[in-house]
PDB file of C-alpha atoms in Angstrom:
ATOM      1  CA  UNK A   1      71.292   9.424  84.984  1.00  0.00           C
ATOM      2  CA  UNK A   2      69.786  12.056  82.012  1.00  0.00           C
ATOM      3  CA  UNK A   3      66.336  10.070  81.014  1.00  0.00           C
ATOM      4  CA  UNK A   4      65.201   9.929  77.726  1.00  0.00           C
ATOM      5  CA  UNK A   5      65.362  13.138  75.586  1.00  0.00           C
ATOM      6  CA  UNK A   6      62.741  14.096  72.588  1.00  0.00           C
ATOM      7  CA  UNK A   7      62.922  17.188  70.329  1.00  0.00           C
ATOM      8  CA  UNK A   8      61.046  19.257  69.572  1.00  0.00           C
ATOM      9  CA  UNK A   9      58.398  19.102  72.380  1.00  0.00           C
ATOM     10  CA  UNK A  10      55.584  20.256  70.035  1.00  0.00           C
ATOM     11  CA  UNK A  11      55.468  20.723  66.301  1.00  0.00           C
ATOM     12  CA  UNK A  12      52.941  22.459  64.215  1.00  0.00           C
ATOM     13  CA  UNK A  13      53.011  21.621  60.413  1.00  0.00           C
ATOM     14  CA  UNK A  14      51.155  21.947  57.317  1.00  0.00           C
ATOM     15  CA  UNK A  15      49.907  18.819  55.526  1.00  0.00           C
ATOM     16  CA  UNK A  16      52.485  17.824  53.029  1.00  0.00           C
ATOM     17  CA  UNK A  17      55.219  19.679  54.935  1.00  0.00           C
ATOM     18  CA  UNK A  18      58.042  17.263  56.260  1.00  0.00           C
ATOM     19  CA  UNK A  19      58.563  17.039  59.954  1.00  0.00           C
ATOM     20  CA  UNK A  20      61.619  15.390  61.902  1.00  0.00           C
ATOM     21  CA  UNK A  21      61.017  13.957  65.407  1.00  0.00           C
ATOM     22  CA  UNK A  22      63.993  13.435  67.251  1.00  0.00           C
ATOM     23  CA  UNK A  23      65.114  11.198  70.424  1.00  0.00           C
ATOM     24  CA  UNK A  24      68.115  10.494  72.832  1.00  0.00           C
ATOM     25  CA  UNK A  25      68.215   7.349  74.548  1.00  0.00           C
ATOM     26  CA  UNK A  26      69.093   6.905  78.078  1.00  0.00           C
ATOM     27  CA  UNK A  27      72.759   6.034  77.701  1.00  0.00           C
ATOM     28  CA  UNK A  28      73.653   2.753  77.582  1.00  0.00           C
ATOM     29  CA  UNK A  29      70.311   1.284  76.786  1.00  0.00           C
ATOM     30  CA  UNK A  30      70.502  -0.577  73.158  1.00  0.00           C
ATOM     31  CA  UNK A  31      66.529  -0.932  73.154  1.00  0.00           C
ATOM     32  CA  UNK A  32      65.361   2.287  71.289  1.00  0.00           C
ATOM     33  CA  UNK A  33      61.138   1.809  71.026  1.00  0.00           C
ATOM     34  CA  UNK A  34      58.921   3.842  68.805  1.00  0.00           C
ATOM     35  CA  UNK A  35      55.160   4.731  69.811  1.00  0.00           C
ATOM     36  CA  UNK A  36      52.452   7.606  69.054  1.00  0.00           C
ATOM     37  CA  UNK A  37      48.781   8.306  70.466  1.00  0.00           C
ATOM     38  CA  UNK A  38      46.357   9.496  68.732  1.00  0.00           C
ATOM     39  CA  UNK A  39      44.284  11.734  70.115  1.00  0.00           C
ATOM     40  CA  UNK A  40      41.585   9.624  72.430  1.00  0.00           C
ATOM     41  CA  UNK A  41      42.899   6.451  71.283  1.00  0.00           C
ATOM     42  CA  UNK A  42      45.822   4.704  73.177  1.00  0.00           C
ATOM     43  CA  UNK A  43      49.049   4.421  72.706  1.00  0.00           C
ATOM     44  CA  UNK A  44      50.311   2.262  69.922  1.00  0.00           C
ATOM     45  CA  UNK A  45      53.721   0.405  69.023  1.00  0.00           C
ATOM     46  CA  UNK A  46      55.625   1.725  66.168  1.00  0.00           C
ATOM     47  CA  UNK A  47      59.097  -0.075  65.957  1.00  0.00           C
ATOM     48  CA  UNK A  48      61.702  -1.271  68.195  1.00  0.00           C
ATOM     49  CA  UNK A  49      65.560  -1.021  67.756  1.00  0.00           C
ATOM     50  CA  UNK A  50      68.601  -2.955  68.889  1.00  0.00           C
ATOM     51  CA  UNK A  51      71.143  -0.640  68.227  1.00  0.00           C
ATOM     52  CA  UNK A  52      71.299   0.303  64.845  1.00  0.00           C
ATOM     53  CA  UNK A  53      68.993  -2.577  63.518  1.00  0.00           C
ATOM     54  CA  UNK A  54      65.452  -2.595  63.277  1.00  0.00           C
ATOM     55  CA  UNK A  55      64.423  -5.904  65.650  1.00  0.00           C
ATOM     56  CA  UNK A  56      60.512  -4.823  65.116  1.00  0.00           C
ATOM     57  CA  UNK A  57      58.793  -2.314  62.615  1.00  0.00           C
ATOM     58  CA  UNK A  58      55.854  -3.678  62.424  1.00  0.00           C
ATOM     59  CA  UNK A  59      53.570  -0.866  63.806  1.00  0.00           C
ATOM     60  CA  UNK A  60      55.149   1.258  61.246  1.00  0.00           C
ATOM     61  CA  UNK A  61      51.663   2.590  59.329  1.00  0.00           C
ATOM     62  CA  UNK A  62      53.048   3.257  56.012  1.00  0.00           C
ATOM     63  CA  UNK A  63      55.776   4.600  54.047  1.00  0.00           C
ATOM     64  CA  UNK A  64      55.839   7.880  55.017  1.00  0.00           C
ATOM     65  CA  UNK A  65      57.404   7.150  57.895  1.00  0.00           C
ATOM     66  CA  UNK A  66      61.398   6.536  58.257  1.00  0.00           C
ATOM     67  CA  UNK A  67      63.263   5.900  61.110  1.00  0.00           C
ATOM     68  CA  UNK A  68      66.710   5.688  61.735  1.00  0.00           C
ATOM     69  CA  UNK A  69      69.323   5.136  64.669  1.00  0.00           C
ATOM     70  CA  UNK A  70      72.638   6.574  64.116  1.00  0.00           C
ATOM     71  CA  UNK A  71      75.480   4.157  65.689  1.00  0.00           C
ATOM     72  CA  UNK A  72      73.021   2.629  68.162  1.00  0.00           C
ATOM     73  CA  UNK A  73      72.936   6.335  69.622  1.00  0.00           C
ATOM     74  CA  UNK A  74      69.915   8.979  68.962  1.00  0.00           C
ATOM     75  CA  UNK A  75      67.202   8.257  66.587  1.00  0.00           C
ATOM     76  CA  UNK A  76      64.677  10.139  63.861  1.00  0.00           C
ATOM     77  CA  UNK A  77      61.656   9.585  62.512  1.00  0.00           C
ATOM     78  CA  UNK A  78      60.581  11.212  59.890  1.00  0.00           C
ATOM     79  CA  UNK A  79      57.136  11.789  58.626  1.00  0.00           C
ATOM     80  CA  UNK A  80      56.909  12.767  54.611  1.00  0.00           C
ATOM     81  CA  UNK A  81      54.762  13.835  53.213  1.00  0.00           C
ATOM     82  CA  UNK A  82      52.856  14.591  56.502  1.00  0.00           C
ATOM     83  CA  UNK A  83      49.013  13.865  56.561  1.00  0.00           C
ATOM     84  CA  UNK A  84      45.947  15.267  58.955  1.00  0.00           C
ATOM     85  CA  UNK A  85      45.700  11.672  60.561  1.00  0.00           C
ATOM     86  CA  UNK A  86      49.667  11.636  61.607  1.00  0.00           C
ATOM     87  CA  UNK A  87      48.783  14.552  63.889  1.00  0.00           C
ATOM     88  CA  UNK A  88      49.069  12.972  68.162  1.00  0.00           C
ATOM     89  CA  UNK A  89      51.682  12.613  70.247  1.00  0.00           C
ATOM     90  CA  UNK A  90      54.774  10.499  69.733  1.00  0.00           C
ATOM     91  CA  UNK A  91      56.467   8.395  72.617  1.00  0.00           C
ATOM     92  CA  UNK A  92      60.525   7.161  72.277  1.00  0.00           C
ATOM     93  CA  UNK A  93      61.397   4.674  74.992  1.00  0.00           C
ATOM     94  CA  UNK A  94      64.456   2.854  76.124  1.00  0.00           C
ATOM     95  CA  UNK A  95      65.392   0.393  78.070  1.00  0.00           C
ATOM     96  CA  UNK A  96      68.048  -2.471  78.300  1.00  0.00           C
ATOM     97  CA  UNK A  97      69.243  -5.579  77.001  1.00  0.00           C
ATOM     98  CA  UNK A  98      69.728  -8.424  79.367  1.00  0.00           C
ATOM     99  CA  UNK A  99      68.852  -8.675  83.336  1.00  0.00           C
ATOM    100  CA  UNK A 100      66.166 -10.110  85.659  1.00  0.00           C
ATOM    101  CA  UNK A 101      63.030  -9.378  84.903  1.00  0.00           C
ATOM    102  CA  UNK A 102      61.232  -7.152  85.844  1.00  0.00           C
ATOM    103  CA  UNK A 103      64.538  -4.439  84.895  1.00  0.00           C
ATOM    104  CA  UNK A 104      65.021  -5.967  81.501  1.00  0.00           C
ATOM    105  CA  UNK A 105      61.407  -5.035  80.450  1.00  0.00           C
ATOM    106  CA  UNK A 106      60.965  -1.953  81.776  1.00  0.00           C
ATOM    107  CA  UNK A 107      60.923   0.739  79.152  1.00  0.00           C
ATOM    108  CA  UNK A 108      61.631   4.381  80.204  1.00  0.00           C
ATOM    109  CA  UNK A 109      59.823   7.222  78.362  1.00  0.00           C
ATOM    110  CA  UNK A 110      60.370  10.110  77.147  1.00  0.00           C
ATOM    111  CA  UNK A 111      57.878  13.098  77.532  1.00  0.00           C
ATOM    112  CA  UNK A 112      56.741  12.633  73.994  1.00  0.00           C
ATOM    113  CA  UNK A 113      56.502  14.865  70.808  1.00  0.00           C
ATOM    114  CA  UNK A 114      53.016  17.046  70.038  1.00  0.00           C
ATOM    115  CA  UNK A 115      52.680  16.609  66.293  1.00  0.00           C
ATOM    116  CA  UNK A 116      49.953  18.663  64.773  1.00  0.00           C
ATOM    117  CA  UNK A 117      49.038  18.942  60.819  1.00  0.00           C
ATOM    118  CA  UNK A 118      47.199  20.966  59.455  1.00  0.00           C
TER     119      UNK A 118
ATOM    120  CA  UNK B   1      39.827  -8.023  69.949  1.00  0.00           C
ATOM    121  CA  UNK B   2      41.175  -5.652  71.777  1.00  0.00           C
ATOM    122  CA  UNK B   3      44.536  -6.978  73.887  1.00  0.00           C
ATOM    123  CA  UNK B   4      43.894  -4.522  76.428  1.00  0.00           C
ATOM    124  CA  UNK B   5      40.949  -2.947  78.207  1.00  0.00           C
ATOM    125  CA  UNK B   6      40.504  -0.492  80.179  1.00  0.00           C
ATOM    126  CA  UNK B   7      36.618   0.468  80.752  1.00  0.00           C
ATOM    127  CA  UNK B   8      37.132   2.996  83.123  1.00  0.00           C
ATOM    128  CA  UNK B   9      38.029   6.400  81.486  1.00  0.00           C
ATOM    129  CA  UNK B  10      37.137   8.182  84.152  1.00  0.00           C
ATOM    130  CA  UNK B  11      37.281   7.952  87.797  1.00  0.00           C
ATOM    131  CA  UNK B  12      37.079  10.796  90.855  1.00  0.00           C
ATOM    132  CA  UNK B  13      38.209   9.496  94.099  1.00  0.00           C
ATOM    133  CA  UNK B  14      38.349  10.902  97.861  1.00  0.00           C
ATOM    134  CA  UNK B  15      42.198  12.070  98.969  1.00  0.00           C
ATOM    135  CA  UNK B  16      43.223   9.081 101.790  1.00  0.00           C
ATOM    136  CA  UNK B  17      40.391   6.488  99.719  1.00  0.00           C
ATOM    137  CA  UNK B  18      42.172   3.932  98.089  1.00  0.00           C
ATOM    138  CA  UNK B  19      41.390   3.568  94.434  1.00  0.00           C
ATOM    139  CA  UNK B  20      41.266   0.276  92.196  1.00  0.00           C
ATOM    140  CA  UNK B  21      42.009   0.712  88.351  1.00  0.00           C
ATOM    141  CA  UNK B  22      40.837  -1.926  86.229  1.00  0.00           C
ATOM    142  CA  UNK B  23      42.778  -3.673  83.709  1.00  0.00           C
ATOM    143  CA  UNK B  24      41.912  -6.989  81.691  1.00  0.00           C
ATOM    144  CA  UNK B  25      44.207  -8.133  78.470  1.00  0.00           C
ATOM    145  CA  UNK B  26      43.864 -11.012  76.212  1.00  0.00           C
ATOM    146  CA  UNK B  27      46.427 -12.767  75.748  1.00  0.00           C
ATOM    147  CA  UNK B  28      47.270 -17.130  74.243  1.00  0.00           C
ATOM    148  CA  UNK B  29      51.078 -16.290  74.883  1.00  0.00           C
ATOM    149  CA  UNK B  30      51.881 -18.493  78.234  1.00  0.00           C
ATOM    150  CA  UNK B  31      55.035 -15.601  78.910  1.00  0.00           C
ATOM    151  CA  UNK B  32      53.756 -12.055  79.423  1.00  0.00           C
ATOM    152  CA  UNK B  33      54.280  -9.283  81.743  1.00  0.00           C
ATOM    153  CA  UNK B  34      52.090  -6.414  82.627  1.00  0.00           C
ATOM    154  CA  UNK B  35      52.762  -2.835  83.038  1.00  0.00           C
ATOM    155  CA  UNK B  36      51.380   0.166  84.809  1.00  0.00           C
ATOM    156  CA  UNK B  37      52.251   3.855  83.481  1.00  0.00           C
ATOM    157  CA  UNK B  38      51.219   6.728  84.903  1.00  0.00           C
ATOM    158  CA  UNK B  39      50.915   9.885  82.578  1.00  0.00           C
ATOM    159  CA  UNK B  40      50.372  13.199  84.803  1.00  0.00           C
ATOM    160  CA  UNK B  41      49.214  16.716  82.963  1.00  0.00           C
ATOM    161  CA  UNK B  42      53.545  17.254  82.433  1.00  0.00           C
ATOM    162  CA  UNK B  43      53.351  14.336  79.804  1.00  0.00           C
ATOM    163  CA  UNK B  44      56.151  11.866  80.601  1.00  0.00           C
ATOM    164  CA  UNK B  45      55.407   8.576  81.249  1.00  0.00           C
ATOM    165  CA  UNK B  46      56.438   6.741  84.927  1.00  0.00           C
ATOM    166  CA  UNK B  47      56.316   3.285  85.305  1.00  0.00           C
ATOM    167  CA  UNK B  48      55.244   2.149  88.114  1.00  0.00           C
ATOM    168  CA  UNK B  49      54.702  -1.386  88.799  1.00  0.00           C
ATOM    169  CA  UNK B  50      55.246  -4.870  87.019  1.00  0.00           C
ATOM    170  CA  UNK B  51      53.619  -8.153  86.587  1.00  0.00           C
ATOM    171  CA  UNK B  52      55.241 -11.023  85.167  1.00  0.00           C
ATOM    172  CA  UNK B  53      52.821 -14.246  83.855  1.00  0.00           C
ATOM    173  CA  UNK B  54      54.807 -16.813  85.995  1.00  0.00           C
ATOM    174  CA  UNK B  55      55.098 -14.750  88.869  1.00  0.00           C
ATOM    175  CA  UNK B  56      53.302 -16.141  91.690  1.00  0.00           C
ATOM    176  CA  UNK B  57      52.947 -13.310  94.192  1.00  0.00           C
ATOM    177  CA  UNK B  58      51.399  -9.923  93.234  1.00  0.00           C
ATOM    178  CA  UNK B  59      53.381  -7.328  92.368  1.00  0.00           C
ATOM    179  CA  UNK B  60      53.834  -4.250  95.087  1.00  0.00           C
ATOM    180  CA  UNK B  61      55.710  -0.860  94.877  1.00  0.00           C
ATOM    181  CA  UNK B  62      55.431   1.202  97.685  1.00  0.00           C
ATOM    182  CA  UNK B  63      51.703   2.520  97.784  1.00  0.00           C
ATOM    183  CA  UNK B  64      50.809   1.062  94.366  1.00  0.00           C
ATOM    184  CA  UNK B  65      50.208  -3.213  93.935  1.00  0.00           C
ATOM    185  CA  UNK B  66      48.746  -5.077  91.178  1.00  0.00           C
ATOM    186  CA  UNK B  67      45.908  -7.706  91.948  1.00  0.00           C
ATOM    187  CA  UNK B  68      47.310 -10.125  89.288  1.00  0.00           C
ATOM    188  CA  UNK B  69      44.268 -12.837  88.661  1.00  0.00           C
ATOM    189  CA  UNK B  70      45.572 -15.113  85.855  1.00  0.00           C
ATOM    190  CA  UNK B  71      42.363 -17.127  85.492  1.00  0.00           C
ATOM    191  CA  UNK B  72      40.398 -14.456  85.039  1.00  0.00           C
ATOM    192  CA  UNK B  73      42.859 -12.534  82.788  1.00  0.00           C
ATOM    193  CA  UNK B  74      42.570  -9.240  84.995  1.00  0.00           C
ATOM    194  CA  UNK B  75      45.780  -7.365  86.477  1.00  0.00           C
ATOM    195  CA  UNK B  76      44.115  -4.326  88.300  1.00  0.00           C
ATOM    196  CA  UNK B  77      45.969  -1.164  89.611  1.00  0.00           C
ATOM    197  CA  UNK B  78      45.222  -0.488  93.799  1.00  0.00           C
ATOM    198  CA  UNK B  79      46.303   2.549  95.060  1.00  0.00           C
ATOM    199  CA  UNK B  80      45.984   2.990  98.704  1.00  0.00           C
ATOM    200  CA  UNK B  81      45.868   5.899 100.609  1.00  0.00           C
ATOM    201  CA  UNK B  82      45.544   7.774  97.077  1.00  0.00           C
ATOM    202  CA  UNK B  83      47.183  11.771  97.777  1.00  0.00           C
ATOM    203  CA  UNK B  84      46.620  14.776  95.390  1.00  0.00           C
ATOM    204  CA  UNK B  85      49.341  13.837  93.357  1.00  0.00           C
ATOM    205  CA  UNK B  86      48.183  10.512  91.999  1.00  0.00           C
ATOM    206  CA  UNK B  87      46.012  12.694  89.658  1.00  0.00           C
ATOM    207  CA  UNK B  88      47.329  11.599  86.382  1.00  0.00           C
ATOM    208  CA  UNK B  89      46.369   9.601  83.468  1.00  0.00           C
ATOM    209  CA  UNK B  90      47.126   5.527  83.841  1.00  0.00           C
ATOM    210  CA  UNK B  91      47.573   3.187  81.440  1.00  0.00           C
ATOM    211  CA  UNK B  92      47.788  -0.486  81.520  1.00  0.00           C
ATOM    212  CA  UNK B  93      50.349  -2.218  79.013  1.00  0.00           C
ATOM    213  CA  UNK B  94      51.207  -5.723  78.283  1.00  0.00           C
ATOM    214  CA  UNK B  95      53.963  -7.343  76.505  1.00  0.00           C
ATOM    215  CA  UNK B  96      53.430 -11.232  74.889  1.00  0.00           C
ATOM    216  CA  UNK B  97      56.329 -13.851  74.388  1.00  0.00           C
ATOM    217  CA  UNK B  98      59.862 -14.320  75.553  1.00  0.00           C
ATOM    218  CA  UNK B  99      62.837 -11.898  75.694  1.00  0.00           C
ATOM    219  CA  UNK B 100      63.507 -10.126  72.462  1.00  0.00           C
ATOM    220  CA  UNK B 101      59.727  -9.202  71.801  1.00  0.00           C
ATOM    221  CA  UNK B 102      59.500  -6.164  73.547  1.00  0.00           C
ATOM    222  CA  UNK B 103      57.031  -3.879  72.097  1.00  0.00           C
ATOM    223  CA  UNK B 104      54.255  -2.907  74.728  1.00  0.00           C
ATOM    224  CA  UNK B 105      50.531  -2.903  73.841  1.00  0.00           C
ATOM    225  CA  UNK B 106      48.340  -0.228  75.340  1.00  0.00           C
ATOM    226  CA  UNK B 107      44.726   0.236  76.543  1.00  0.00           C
ATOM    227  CA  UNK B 108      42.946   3.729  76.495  1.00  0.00           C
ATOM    228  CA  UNK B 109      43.735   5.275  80.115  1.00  0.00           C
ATOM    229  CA  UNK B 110      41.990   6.157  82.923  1.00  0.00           C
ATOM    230  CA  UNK B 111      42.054   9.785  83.941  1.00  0.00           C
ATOM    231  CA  UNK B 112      42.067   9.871  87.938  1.00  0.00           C
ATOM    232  CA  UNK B 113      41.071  12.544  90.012  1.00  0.00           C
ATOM    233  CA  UNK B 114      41.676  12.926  93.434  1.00  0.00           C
ATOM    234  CA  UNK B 115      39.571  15.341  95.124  1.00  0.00           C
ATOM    235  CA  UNK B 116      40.713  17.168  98.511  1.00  0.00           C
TER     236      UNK B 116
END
């Protein structure tokens, strides 16, 4: 099966500009997860769909972030008006609903976005 | 407090030695599993091995097991017979609670290095 998909693969913006991260699920998984590094830190939560509904947003830093999940399918984030400290990499994972553990907590990732402001 | 630590960022290890990453969480949730990723220089992340709180055997995959010690709070990464390829970036994760709170928490990483 196709793993999970993220577009672009890097991004280089200026601060202010609006950027659009993108990510395709594995298909079939309804668990659509959210998460960025900054540089030298680790990896933090964002938010965590369920299809289309936001189960958990609350690693979300502030409101210039917006993310969406079209029909349970793909989903955006959207950073505006991008800063200097949203620059790192972003992380989409998926995974399923249901099962034996450890299958229904393991979260596949996607090779992650490069976001750079400047 | 940090959830998860990882106090290793660095390690260099012999090709064939077997190599122990270090892991410790914090944690009051009695359900939790814990997570191994492994990040090489391409970027994705590969899981590699689980630990569930209740479980009472440690966790193995292939060359990779997880020295799960519950009283201690510690659920270290051993890699035996480590090979050039293990070079990566690993990171210990954790989730807390029962099904339906899902989001994994992170320590730093430990870059490993396997020299020929």
């Amino acid at each position: 099966e196709a793993g999970v998909t993220q577009f672009p693969s890097h991004s280089v913006i200026e601060k202010g500009q609006t950027v659009t991260l993108r990510c395709d699920p594995i298909s079939g998984h309804d668990n659509l997860y959210w998460y960025r590094r900054v540089m030298g830190k680790e990896i933090k939560f964002l938010l965590h769909f369920v299809k289309e509904s936001k189960q958990d947003e609350s690693g979300m830093p502030n409101n210039r972030f917006l993310a969406e999940r079209t029909g349970g399918t793909y989903s955006t984030l959207k950073v505006q008006p991008a800063e200097l400290e949203d620059s790192g990499v972003y992380f989409c994972a998926s995974s399923r609903r249901g099962g034996r553990e450890p299958k229904r907590y393991e979260q596949f990732f996607g090779p992650g976005t490069r976001l750079t402001v400047l | 407090a940090q959830k998860i630590t990882q106090t290793q960022p660095g390690m260099f290890v012999q090709e064939k030695e077997a190599v122990t990453l270090d892991c410790t969480y914090d944690t009051s949730d009695p359900s939790y599993g814990l997570f191994w990723y492994k990040q090489p220089s391409s970027g994705e992340m590969i899981f590699l091995i689980y630990q569930g709180s209740y479980d009472q055997q440690n966790a193995t995959e292939g060359r990779y097991s997880l020295n799960f010690q519950k009283a201690r709070k510690s659920a270290n990464l051993v890699i035996s017979a480590s090979q050039l390829g293990d070079s990566a970036m690993y990171f210990c994760a954790m989730r807390e609670g029962d099904f339906g709170n899902e989001k994994l928490t992170f320590g730093t990483g430990t870059r490993l290095t396997i020299i020929p």
